[in-house]
Coordinates of C-alpha atoms and ligand atoms in Angstrom, one line a residue:
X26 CA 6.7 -27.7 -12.5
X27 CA 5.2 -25.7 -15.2
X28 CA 1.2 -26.2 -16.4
X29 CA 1.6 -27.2 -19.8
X30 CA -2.1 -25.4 -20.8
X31 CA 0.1 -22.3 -19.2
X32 CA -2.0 -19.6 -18.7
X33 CA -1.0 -15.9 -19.8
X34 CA -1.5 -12.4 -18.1
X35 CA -4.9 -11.2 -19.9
X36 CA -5.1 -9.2 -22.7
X37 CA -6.2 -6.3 -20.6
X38 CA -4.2 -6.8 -17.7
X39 CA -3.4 -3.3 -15.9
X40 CA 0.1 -2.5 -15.9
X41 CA 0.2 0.6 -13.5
X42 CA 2.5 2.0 -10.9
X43 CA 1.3 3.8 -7.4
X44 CA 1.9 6.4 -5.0
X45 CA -0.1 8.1 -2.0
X46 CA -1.1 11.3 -1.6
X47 CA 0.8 12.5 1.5
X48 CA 4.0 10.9 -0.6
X49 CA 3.5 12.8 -3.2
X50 CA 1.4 15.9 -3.7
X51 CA 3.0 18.4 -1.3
X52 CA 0.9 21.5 -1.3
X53 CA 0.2 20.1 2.7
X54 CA -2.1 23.2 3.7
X55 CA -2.7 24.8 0.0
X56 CA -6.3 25.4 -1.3
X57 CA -8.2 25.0 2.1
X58 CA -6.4 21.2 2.5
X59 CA -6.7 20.5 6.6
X60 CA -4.2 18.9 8.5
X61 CA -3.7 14.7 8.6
X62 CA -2.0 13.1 11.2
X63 CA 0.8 11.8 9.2
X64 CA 1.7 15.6 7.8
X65 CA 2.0 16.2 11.2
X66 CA 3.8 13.3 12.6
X67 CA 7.7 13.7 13.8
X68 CA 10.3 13.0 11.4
X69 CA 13.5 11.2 12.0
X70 CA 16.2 13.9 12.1
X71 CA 17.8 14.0 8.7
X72 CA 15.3 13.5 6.7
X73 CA 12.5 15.5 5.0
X74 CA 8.5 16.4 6.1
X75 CA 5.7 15.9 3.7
X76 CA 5.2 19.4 2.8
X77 CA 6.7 19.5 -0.3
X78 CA 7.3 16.3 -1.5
X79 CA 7.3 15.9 -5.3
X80 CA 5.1 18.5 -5.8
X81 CA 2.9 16.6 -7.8
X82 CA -0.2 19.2 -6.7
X83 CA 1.1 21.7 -9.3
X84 CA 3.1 19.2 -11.4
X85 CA 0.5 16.8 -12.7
X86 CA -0.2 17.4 -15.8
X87 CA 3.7 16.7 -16.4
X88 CA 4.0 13.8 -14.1
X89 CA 0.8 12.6 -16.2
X90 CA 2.2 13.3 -19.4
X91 CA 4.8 11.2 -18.4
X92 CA 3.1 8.2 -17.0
X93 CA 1.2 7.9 -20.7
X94 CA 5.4 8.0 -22.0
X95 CA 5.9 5.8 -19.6
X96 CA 2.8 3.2 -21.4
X97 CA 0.8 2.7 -17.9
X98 CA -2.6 1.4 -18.3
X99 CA -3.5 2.7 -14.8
X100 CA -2.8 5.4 -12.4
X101 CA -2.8 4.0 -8.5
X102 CA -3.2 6.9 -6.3
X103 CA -5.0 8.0 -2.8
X104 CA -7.2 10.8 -2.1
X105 CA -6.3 13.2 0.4
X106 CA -9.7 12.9 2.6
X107 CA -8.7 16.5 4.2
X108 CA -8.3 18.0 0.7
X109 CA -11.9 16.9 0.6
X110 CA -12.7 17.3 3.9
X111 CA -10.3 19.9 6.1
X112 CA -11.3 18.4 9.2
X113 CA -12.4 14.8 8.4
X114 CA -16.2 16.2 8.0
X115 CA -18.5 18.9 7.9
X116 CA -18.2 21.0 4.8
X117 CA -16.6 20.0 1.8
X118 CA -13.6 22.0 0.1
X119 CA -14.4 22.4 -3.3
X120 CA -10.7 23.3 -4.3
X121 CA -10.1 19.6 -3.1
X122 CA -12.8 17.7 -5.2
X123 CA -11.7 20.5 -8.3
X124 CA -8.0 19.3 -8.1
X125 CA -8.9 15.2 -7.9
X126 CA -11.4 16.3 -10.8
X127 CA -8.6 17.1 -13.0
X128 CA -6.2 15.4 -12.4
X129 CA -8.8 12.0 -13.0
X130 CA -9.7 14.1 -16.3
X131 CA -6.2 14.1 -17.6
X132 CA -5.3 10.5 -16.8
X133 CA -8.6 9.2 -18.8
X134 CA -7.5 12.2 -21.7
X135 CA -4.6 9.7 -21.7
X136 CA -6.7 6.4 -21.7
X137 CA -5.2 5.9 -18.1
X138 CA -7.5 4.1 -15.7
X139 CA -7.5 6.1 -12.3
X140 CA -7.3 3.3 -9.1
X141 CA -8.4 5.5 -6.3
X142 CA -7.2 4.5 -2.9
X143 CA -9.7 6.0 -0.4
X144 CA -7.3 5.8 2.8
X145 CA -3.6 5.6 3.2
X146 CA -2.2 6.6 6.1
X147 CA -3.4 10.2 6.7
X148 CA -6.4 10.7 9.2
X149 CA -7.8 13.9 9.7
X150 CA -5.9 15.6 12.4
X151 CA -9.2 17.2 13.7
X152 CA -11.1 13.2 14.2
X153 CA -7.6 12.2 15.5
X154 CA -7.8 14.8 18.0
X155 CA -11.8 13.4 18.6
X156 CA -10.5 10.1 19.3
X157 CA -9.6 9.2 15.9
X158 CA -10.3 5.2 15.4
X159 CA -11.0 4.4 18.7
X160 CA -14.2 6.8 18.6
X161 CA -17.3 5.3 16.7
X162 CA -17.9 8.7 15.1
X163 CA -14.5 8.2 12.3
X164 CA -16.9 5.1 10.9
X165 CA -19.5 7.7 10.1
X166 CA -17.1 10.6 9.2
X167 CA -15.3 7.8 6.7
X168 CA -18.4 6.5 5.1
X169 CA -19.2 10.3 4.5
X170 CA -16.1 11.2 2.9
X171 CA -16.4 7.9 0.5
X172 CA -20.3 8.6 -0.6
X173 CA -18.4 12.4 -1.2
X174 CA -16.2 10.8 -3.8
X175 CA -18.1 7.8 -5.0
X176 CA -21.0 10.6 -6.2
X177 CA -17.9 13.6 -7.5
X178 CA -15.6 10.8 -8.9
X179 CA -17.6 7.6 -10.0
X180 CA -18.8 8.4 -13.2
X181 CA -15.3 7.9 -13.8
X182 CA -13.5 5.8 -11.2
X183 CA -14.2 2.3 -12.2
X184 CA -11.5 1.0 -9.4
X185 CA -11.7 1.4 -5.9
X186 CA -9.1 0.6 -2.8
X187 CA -10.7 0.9 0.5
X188 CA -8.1 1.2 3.1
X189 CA -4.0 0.7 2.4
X190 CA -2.3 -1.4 4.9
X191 CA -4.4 -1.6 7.8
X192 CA -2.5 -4.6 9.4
X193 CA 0.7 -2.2 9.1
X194 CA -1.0 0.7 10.8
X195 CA -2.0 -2.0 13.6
X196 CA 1.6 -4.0 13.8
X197 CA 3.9 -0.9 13.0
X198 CA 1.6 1.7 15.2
X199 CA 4.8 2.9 16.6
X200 CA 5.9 3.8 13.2
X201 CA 3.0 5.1 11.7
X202 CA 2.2 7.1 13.9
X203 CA -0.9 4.8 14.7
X204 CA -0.4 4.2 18.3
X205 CA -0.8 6.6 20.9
X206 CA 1.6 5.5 23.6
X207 CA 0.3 7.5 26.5
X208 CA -2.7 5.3 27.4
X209 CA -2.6 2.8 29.4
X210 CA -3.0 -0.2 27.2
X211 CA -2.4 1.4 23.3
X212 CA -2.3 -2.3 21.8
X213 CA -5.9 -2.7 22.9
X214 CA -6.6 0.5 22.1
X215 CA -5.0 -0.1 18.2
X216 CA -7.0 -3.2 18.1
X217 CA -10.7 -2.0 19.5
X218 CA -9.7 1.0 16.1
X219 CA -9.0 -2.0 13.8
X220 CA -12.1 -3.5 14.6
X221 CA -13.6 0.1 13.9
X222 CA -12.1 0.4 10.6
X223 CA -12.9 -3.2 9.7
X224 CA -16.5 -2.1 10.2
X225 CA -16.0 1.0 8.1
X226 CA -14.4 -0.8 5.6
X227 CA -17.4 -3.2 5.0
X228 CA -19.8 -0.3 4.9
X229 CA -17.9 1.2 2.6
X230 CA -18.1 -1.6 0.1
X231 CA -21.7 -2.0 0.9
X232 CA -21.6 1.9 -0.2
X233 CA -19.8 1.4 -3.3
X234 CA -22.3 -1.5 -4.6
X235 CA -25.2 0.2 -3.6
X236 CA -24.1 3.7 -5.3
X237 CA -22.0 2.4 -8.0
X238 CA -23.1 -1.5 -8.7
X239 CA -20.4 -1.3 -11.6
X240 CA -17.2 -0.4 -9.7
X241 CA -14.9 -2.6 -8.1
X242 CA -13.5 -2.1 -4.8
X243 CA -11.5 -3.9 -2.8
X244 CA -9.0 -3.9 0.3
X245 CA -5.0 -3.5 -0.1
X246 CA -3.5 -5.0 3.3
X247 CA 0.1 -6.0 2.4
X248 CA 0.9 -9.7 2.9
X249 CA 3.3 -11.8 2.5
X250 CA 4.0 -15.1 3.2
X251 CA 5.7 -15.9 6.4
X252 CA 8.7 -18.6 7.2
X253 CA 9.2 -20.9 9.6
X254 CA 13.0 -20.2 10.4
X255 CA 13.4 -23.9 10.5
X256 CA 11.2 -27.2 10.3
X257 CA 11.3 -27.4 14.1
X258 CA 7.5 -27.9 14.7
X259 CA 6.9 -24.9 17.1
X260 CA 8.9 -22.6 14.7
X261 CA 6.3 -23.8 12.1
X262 CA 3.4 -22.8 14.9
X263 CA 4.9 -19.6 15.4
X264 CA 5.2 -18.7 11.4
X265 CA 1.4 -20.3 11.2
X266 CA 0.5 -17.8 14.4
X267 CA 2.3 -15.1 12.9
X268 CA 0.5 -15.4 9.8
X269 CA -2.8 -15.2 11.1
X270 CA -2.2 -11.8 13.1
X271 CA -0.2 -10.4 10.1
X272 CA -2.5 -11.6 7.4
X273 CA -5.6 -13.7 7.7
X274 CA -7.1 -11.5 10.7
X275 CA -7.3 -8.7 8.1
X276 CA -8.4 -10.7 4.9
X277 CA -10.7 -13.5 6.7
X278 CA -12.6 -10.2 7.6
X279 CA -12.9 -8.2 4.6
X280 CA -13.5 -11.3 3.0
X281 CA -15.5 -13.3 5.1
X282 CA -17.0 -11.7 7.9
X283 CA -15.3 -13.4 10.6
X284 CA -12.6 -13.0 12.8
X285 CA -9.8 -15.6 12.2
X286 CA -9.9 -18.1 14.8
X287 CA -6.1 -18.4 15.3
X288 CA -5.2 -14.4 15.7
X289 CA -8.3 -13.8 18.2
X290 CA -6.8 -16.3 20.2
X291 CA -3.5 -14.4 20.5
X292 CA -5.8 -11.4 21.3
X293 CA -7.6 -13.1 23.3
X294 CA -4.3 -14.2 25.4
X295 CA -2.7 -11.2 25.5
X296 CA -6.4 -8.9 26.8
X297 CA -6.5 -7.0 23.7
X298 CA -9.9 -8.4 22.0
X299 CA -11.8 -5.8 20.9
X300 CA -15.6 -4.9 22.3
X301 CA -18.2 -5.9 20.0
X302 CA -21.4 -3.9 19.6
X303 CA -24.4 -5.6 18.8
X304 CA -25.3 -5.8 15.2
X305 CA -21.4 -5.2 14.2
X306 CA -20.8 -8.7 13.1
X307 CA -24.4 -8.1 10.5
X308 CA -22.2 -5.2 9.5
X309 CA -19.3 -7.2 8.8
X310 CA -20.8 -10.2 6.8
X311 CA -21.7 -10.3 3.5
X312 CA -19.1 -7.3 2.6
X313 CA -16.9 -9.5 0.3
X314 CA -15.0 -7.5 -1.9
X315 CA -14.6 -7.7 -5.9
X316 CA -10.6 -8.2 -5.5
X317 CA -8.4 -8.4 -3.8
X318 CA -5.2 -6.1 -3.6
X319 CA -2.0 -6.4 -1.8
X320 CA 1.1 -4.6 -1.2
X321 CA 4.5 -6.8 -1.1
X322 CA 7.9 -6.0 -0.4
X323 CA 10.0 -8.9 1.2
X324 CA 9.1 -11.7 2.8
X325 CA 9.2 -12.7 6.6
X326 CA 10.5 -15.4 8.8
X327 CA 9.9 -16.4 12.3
X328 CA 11.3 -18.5 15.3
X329 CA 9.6 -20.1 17.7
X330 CA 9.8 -17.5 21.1
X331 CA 11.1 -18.5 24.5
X332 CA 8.8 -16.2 26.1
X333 CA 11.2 -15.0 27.8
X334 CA 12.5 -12.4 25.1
X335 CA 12.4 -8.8 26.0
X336 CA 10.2 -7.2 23.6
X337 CA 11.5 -5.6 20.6
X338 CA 9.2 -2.7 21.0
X339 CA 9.3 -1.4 17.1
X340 CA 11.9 -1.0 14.4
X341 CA 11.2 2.1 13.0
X342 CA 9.9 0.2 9.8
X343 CA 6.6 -1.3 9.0
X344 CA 8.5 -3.9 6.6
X345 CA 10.9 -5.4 9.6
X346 CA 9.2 -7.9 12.2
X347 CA 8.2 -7.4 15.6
X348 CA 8.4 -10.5 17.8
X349 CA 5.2 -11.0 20.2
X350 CA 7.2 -12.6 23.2
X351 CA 5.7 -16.0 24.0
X352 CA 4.1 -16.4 20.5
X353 CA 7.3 -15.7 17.5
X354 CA 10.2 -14.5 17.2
X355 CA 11.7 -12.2 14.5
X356 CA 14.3 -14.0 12.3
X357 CA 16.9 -13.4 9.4
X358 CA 16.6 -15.7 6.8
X359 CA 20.3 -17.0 5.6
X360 CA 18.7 -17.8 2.2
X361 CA 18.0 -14.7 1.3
X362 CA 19.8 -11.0 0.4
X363 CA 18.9 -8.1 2.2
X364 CA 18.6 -4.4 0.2
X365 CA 20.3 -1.5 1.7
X366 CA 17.4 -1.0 4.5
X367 CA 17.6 -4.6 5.8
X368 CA 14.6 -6.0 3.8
X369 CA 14.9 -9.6 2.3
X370 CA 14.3 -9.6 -1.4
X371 CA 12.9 -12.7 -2.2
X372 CA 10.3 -12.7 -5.7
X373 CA 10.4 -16.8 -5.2
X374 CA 8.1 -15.5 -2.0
X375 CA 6.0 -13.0 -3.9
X376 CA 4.4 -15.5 -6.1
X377 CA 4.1 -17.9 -3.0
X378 CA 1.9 -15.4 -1.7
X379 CA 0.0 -14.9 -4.7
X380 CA -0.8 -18.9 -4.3
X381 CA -1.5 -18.3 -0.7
X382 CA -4.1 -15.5 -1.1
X383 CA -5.7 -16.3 -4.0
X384 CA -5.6 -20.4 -3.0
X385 CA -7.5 -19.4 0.3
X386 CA -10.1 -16.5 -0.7
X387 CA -10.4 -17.3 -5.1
X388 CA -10.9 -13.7 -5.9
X389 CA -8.7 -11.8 -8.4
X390 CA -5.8 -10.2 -7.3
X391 CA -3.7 -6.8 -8.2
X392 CA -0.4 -6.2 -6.4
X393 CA -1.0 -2.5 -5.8
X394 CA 2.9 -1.6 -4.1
X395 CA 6.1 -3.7 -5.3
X396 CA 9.6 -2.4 -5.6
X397 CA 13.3 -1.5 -4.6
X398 CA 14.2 1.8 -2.4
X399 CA 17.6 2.7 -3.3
X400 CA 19.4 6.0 -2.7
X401 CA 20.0 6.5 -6.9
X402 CA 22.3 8.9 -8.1
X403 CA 21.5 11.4 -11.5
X404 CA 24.3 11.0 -13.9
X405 CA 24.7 12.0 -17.5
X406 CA 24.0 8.9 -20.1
X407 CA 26.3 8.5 -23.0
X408 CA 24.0 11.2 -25.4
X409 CA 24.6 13.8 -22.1
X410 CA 21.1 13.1 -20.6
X411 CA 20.6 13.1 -17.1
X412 CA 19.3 9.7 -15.7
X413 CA 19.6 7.3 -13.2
X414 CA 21.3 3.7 -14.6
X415 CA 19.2 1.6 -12.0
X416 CA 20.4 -1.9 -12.7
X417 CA 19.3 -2.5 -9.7
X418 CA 15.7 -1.5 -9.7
X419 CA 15.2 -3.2 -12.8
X420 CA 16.7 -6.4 -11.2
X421 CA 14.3 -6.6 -8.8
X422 CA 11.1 -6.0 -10.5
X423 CA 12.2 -8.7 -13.5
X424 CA 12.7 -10.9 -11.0
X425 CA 9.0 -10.4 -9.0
X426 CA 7.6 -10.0 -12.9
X427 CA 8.7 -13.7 -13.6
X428 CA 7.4 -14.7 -10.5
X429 CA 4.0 -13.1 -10.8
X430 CA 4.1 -14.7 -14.6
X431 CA 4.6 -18.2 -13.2
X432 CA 2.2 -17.9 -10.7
X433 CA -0.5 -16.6 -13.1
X434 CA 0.9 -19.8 -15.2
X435 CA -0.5 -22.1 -12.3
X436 CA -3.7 -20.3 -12.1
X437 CA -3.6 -17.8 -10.0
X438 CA -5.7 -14.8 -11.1
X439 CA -3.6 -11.8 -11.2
X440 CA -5.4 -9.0 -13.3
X441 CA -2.7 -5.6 -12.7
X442 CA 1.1 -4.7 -11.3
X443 CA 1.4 -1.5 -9.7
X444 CA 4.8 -0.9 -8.5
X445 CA 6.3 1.6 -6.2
X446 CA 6.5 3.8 -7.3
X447 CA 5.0 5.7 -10.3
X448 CA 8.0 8.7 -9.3
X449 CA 9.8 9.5 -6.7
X450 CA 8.1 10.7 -3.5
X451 CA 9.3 10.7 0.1
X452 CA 9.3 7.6 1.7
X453 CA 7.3 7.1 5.1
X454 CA 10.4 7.2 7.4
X455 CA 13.8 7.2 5.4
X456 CA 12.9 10.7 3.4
X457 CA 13.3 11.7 -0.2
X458 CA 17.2 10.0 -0.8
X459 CA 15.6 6.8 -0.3
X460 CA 13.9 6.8 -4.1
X461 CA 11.7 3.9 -5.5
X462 CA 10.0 5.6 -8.9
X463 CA 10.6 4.9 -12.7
X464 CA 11.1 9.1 -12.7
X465 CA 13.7 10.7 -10.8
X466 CA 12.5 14.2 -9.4
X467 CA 15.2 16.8 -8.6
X468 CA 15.6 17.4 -4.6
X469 CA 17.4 16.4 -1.6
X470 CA 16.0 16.3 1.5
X471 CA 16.2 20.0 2.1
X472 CA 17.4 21.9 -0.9
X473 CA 14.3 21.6 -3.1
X474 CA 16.3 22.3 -6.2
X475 CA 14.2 22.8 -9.1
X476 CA 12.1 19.5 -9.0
X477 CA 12.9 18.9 -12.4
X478 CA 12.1 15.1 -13.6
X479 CA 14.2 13.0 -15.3
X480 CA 13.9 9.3 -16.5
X481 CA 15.7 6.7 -15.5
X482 CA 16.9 3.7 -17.2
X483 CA 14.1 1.6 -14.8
X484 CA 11.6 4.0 -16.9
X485 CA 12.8 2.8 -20.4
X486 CA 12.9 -0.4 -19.4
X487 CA 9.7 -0.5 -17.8
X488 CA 8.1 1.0 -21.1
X489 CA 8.7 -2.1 -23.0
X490 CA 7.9 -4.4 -20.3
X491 CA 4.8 -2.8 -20.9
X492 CA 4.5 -2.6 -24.5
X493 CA 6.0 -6.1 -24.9
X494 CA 3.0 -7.5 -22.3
X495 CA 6.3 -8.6 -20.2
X496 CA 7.0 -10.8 -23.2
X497 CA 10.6 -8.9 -22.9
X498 CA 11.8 -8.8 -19.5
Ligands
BGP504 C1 4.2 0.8 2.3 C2 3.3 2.1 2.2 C3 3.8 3.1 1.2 C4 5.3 3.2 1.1 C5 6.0 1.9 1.0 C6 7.5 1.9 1.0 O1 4.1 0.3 3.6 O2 2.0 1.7 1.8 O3 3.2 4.3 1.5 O4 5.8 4.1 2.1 O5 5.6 1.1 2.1 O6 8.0 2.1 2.4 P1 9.0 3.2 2.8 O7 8.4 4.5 2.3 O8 9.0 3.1 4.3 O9 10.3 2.9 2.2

């Protein structure tokens, strides 16, 4: 049932899309850039490394160019902390803060508004090979990195994302890259570096208001709301415990200073609490962000677990669940359609997480990653112009549009829409045939082609969403 006083999106609402810098840039070791750990991490066979990727690094300006075509009203990328640091500290690479310089030059030349993501996915190599997260000294080398860009970049960076999907980096370790599998315990280990991270993440915010009181920053975890696979009462439990570990822990933090009661139980139970240093939790209070962002693909549903279940180890795929035996159980919900990688597309769930977050923490919200992977194909439209006709893609994102609409109806306060992705880019695991971006860039996984870009039909449509204020859909 529909508000009648129906709110609308606000006048100034950011209509944006997003990528990451190891997704996107290429130019991996170019202009004194140091190793991460995900340029170096192993690739499935078959598909493409992150050397190349789109080579957005020399293509910018065009890709910019573009994205004004295109109508967005912000720009959500992630710095490359070794283009800014080579090895996670020490002494900065001025070809690094030069290139960001620019490229947030030409996006304001365009009235876009740069969203700056601080840290997604790609440690330094050189900490990782210190210890990475699990050694004290990252919180230090992090905080260093972000005064770096908050003083080179904050006279113009109004926007500010601390770290992308940490509770993916913790729950998918495996496929991230996260978890180092030859200690004895690596799930204690991953949690003792979340709890490192969550204290970086506070300071960082601390940082931010202290260096630049009129930015915003904020976290992006991705959440989604989870499903009881049927009313059962210990299938409910399991969804409610599975929510806690996958969401709240994360969120209850950043926001609140606290660790959520229900997922440091489950650590507790399994031995994997992290140790707390004296004075951490003063570190951790009163850190509440300006926003709140979120990434969401699909939704997830759980069963209640026998215990006896051999565990599933990992999928491969941060989006696919991983039962905990003796807590929940992965399951496939009936109700909904799977895409071509096995995710459930389900936009009904997208705003039910919009009411969820905003319902339990009342801060604004901007969904900073939403969208379709799909292996698209360039064909020629009927005036002989290459494009992709990605019915599809446009499908998917109408769909999670009207939700996010509804939702913002019922008073949820949503203030931008990034979706995956501004262009193509290579995915984290499935390579550069799996595509998500309104602009289709010319490669396969190995023949780089000529990297031409071409606009798809998503692009056009996307455009008018845009200019319309998703009054056309
Ligand atoms: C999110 C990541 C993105 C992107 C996206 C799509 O988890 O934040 O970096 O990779 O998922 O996933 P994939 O590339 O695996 O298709």
């Amino acid at each position: 049932m529909l508000n009648p006083k129906s709110r609308q999106l606000t006048p100034h609402f950011l209509w944006g899309a997003s990528t990451s810098a190891y997704q996107v840039e290429g130019a991996w070791d170019k202009d004194g850039k140091g190793p991460s750990v995900i340029d170096l991490a192993n690739h499935t066979e078959g598909v493409t490394d992150f050397k190349v990727c789109s080579d957005h690094y020399h293509r910018y300006k065009e890709d910019i160019k573009l994205f004004a075509e295109l109508g967005l009203k912000t720009y959500r990328f992630s710095i490359s902390w070794t283009r800014i640091y080579p090895t996670g500290r020490g002494d900065i690479n001025k070809a690094g803060i030069a290139f960001y310089d620019s490229l947030i030059n030409e996006l304001l030349n365009y009235g876009i508004e740069p969203f700056v993501t601080l840290y997604h996915f790609d440690l330094p190599q050189a900490l990782a090979e210190q210890g990475g997260w699990g050694n004290r000294e990252t919180i230090d080398a992090f905080i260093e990195y972000a005064r770096t860009v908050f003083n080179h970049f904050g006279d113009r960076v109004k926007f500010w994302l601390t770290i992308n999907e940490q509770n993916m980096m913790i729950l998918h370790g495996n496929a991230l890259g996260t978890q180092d599998t030859s200690l004895a315990d690596p799930m204690k280990a991953l949690y003792q570096e979340n709890h490192h991270m969550l204290l970086a993440q506070a300071q960082v915010v601390k940082l931010c208001r202290q260096v630049l009181p009129t930015a915003k920053i904020g976290p992006a975890p991705n959440i989604v709301s989870i499903y009881p696979a049927s009313s059962h009462p210990e299938d409910i439990l399991a969804a409610n415990t599975y929510s806690a570990i996958r969401n709240w822990l994360y969120l209850d933090m950043a926001v609140f200073g606290r660790y959520n009661t229900i997922a440091w139980n489950f650590l507790e139970c399994r031995g994997w609490t992290p140790t707390i240093e004296k004075g951490d939790m003063e570190i951790l209070a009163n850190a509440a962000p300006d926003f709140i962002a979120f990434n969401y693909y699909t939704s997830q549903t759980v069963a209640r677990s026998s215990g006896e279940e051999v565990e599933k180890g990992h999928t491969g795929d941060q989006h696919l669940t991983v039962g905990e035996s003796g807590f929940y159980t992965a399951s496939r919900n009936t109700h909904l359609k799977v895409n071509e990688f096995g995710w459930e597309v389900d936009p009904v769930g997208f705003r039910t997480t919009l009411r969820e977050i905003y319902d339990r923490y009342q801060l604004p919200l901007i969904v900073t990653e939403n969208g379709l992977g799909a292996f698209d194909e360039l064909v020629k439209d009927e005036q002989g112009n290459l494009t992709v006709e990605d019915n599809y893609r446009i499908d998917f994102l109408r769909q999670h549009i009207e939700q996010m609409r509804l939702a913002t109806e019922e008073g949820v306060e949503v203030f931008g829409f990034c979706p995956w992705s501004a262009i193509d880019l290579v995915s984290t695991h499935q390579g550069c045939s799996k595509r998500y971006g309104f602009i289709y860039v010319n490669r396969d996984e190995f023949d780089l082609k000529d990297l031409a870009r071409y606009r798809k039909k998503s692009f056009y449509w996307y455009q008018q969403v845009i200019s319309t204020e998703a009054k056309e859909l």
